[in-house]
Backbone as CSV, one residue per row, in Angstrom:
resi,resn,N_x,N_y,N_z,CA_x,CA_y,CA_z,C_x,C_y,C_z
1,UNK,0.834,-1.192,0.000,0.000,0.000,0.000,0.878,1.256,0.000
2,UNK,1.909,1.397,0.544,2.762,2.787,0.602,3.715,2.786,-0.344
3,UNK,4.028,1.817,-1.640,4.421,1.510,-2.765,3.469,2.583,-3.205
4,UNK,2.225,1.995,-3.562,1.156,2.176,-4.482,0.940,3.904,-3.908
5,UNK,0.816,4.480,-2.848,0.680,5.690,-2.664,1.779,6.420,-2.613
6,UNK,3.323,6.130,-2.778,4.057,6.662,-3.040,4.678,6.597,-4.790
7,UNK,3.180,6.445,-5.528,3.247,6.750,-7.114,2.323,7.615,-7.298
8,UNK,2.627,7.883,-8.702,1.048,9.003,-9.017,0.137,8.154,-9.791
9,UNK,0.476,6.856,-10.911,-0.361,6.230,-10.944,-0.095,4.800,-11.207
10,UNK,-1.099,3.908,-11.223,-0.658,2.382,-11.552,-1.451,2.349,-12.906
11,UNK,-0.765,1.302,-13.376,-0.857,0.860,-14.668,-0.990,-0.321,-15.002
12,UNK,-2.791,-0.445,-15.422,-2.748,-1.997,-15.935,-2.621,-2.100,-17.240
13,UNK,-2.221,-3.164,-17.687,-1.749,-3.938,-19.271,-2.134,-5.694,-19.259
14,UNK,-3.268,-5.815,-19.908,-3.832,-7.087,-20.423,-2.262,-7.739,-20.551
15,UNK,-2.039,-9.139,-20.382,-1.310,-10.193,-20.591,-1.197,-10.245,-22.000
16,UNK,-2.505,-9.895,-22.818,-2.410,-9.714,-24.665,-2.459,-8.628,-25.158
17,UNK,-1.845,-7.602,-24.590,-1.383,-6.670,-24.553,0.101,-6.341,-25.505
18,UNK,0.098,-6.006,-26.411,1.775,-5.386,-26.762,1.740,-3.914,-27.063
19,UNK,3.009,-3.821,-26.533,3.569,-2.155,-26.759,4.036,-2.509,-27.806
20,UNK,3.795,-1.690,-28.827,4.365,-1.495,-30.327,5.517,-0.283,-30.204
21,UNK,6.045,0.817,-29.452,6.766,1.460,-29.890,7.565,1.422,-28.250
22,UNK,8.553,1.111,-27.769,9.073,1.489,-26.583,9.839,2.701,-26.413
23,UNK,10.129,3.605,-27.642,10.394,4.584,-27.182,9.787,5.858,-26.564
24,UNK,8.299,5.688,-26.586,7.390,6.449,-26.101,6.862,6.081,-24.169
25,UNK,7.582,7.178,-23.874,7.077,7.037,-22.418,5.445,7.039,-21.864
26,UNK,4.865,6.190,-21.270,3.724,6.034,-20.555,3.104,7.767,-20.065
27,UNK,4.036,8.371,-19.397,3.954,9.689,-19.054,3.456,10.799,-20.029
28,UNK,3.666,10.394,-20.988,3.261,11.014,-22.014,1.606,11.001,-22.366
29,UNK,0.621,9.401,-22.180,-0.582,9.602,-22.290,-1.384,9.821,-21.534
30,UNK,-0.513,11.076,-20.450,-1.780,11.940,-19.013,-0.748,12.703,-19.065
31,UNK,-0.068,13.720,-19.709,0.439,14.739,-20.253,-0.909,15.674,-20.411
32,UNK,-0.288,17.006,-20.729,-1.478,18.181,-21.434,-2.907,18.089,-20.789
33,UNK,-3.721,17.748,-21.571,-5.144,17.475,-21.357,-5.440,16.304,-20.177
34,UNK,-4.508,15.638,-20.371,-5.004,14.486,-19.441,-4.168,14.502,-17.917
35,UNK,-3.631,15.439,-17.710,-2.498,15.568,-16.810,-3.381,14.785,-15.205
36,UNK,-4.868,16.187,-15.158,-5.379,15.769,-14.018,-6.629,14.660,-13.914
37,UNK,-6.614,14.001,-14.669,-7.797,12.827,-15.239,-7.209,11.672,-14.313
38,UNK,-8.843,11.320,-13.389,-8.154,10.013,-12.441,-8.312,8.805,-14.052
39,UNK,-8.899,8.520,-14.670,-8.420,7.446,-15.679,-8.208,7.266,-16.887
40,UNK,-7.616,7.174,-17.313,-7.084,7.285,-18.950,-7.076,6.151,-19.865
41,UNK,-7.797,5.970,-20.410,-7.668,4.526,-21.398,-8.383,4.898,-23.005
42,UNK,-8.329,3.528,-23.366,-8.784,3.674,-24.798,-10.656,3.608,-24.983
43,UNK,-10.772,3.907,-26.517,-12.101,3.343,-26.492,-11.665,1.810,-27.256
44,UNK,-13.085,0.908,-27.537,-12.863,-0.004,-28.018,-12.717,-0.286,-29.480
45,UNK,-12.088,-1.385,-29.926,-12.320,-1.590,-31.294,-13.373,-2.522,-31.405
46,UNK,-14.514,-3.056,-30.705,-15.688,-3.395,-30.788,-17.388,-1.991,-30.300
47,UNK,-18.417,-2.753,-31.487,-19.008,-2.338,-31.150,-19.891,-2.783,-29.330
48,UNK,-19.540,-3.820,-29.101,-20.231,-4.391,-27.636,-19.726,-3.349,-26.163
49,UNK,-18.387,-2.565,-26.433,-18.286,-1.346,-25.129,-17.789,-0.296,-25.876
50,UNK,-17.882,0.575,-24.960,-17.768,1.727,-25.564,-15.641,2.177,-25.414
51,UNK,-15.885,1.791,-23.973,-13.994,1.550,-23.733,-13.301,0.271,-23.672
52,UNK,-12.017,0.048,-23.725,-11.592,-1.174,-23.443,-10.921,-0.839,-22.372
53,UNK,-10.537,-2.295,-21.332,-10.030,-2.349,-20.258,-8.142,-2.728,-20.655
54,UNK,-8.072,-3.340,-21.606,-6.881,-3.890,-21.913,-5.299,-3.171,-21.347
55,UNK,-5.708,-1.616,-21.537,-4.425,-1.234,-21.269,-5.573,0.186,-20.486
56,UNK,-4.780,0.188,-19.076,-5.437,1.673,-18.634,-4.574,2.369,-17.556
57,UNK,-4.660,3.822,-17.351,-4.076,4.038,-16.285,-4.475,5.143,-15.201
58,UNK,-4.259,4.855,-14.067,-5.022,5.323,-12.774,-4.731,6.025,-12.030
59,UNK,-5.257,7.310,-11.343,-4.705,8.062,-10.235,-4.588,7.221,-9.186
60,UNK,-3.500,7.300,-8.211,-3.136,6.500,-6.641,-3.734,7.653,-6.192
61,UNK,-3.442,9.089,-6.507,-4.195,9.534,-5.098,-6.172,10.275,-5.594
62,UNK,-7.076,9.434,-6.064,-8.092,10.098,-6.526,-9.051,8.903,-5.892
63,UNK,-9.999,10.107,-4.914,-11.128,9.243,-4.118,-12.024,8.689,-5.323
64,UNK,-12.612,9.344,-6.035,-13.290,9.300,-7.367,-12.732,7.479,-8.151
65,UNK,-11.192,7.389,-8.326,-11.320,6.309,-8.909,-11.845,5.002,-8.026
66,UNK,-10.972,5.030,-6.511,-11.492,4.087,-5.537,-12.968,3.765,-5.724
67,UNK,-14.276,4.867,-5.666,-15.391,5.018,-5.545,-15.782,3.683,-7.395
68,UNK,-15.193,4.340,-7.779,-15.659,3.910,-9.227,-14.597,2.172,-9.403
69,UNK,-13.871,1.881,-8.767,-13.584,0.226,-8.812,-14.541,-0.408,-8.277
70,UNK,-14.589,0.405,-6.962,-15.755,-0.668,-6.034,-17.492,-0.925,-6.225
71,UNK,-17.683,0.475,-7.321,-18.748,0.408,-7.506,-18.767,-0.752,-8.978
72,UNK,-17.451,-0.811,-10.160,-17.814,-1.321,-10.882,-17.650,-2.745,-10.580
73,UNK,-16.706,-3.413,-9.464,-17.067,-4.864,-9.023,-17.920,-5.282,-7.739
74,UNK,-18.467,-4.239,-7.203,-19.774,-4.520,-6.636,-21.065,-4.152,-6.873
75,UNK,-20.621,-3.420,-7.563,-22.512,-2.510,-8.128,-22.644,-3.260,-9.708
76,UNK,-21.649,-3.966,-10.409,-22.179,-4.444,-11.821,-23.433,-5.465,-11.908
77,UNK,-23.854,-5.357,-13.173,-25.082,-6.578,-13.517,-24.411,-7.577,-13.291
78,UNK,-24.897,-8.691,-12.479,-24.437,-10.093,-11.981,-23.959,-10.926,-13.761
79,UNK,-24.378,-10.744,-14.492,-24.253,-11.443,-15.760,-22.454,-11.238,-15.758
80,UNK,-22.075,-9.438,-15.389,-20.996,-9.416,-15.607,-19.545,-10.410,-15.194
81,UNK,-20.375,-10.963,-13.893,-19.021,-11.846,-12.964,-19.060,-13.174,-13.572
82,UNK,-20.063,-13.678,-14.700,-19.933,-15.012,-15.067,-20.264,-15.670,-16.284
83,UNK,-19.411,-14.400,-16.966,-18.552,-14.681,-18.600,-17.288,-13.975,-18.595
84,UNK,-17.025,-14.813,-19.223,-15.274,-14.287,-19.654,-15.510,-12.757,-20.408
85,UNK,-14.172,-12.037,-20.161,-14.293,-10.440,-20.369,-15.021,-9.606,-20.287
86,UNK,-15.736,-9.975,-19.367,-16.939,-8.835,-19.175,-16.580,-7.769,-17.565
87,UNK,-15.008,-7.424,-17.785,-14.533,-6.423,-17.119,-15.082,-5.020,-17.353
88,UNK,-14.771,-4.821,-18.821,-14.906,-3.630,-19.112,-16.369,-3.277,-19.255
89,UNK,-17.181,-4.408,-19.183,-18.759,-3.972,-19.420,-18.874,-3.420,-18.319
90,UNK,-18.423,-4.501,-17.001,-18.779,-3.788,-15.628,-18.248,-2.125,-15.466
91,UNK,-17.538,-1.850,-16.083,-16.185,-0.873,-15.986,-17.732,0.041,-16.293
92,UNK,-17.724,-0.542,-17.411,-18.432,0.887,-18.589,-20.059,1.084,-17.529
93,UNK,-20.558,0.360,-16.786,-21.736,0.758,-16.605,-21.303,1.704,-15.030
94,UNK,-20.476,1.220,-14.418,-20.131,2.294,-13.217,-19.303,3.950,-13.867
95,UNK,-18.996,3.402,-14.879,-19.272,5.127,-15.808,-20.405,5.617,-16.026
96,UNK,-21.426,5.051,-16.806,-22.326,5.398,-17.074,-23.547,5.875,-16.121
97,UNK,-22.885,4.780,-15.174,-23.804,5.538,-13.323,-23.303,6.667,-13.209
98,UNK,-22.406,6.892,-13.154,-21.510,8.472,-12.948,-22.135,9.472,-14.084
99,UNK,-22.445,9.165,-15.214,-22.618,10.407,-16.254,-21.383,10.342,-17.237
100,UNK,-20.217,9.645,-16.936,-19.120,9.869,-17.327,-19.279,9.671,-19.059
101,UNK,-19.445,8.387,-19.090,-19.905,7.965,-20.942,-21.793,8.005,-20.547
102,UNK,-22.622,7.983,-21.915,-23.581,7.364,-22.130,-23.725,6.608,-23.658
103,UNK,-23.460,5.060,-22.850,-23.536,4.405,-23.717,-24.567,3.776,-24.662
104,UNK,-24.538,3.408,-25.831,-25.877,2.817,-26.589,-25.655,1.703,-26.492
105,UNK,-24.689,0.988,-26.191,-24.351,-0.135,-25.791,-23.775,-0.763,-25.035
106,UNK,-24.107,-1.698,-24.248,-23.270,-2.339,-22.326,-23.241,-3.564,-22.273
107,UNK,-22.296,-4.056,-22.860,-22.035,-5.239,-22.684,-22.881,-6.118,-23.824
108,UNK,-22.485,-5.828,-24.809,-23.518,-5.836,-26.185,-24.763,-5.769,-26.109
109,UNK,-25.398,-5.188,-25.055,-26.788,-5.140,-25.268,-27.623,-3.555,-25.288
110,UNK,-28.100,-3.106,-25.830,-28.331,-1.901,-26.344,-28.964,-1.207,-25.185
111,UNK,-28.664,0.096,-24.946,-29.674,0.734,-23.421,-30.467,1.465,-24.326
112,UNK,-30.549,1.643,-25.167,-31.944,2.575,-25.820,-31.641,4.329,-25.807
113,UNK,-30.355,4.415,-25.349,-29.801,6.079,-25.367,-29.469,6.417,-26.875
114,UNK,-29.252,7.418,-27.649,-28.936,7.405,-29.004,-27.881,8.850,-28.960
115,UNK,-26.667,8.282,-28.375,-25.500,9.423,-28.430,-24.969,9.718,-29.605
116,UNK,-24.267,11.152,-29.901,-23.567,11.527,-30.927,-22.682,10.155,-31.477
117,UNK,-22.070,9.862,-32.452,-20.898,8.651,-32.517,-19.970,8.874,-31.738
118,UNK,-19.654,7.928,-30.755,-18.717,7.660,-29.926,-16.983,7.243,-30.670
119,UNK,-17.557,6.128,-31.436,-16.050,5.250,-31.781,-15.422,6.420,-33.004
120,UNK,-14.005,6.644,-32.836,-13.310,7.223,-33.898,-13.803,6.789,-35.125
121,UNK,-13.694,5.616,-35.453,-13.416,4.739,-36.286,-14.941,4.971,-37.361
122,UNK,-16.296,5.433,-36.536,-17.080,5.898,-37.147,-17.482,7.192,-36.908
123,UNK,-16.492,8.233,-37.321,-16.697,9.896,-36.655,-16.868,10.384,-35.772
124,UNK,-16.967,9.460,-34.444,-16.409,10.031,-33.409,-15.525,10.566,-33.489
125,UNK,-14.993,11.479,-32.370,-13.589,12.294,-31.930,-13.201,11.749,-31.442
126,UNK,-11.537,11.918,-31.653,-10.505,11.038,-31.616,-10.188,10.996,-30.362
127,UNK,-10.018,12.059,-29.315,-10.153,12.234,-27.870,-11.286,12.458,-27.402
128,UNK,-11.223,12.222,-26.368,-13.134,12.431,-25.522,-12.422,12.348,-23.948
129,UNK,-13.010,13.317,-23.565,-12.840,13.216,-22.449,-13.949,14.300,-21.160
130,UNK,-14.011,13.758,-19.825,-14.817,14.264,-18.754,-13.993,15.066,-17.727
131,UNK,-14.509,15.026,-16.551,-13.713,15.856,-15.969,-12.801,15.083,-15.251
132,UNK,-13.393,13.241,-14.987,-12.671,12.409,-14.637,-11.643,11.670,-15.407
133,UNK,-12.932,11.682,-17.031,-11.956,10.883,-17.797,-11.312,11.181,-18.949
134,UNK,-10.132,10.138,-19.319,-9.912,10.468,-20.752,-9.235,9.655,-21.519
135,UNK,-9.977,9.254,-22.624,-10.298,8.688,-23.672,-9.247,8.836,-25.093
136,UNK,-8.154,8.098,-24.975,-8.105,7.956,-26.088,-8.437,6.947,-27.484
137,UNK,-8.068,7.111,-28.549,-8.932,6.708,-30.193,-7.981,5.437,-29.834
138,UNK,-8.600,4.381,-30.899,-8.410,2.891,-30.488,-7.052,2.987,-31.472
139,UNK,-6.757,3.925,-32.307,-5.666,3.647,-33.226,-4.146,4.103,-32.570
């Protein structure tokens, strides 16, 4: 615990995960805009979430993210704890409790909201971001 609070943030990376360029420092994607954002990750390259969990990274010192782990592995739809990868669904709906995203889709199943385009990939914007979060494009 005094590891983890003597950083500014931790960093998860999926096991199928690869870094394609190592000369680019981590520090760099909560730079500028994202400097004070408790979480920073991608969106998805599926239509079933709106973000992916694969690679993300976290404020150590932000009450806000604590609030938002515990709510997304104790407050998720029970469906979420018993299929494979359905992290980020849980992820995405304790956003969506927050206001943070509103998604048209949670865990491939449609909520009936009809937002601007989210994904880059279909004219969404390439960054997106809240006051918590920020979003970068899946490319």
């Amino acid at each position: 615990r005094h590891s983890l609070l003597a950083s500014d943030y931790i960093v998860w990376i999926d096991g199928d995960a690869m870094v394609l360029d190592h000369s680019i420092p981590l520090a760099r994607f909560v730079a500028d805009r994202f400097n004070q954002k408790s979480l920073v990750l991608s969106e998805d390259m599926s239509w079933s979430d709106w973000i992916n969990t694969g690679v993300l990274i976290a404020r150590t010192d932000s009450e806000w993210i604590r609030h938002l782990w515990a709510d997304a592995w104790f407050g998720a739809h029970e469906r979420f704890y018993h299929a494979p990868f359905w992290d980020q669904s849980g992820l995405c709906q304790a956003l969506a409790k927050r206001r943070e995203i509103m998604p048209d889709v949670l865990g491939a199943m449609a909520t009936g909201l009809r937002p601007s385009p989210w994904f880059s990939w279909m004219g969404g914007k390439h960054i997106k971001e809240t006051k918590q979060l920020g979003v970068w494009d899946s490319a």
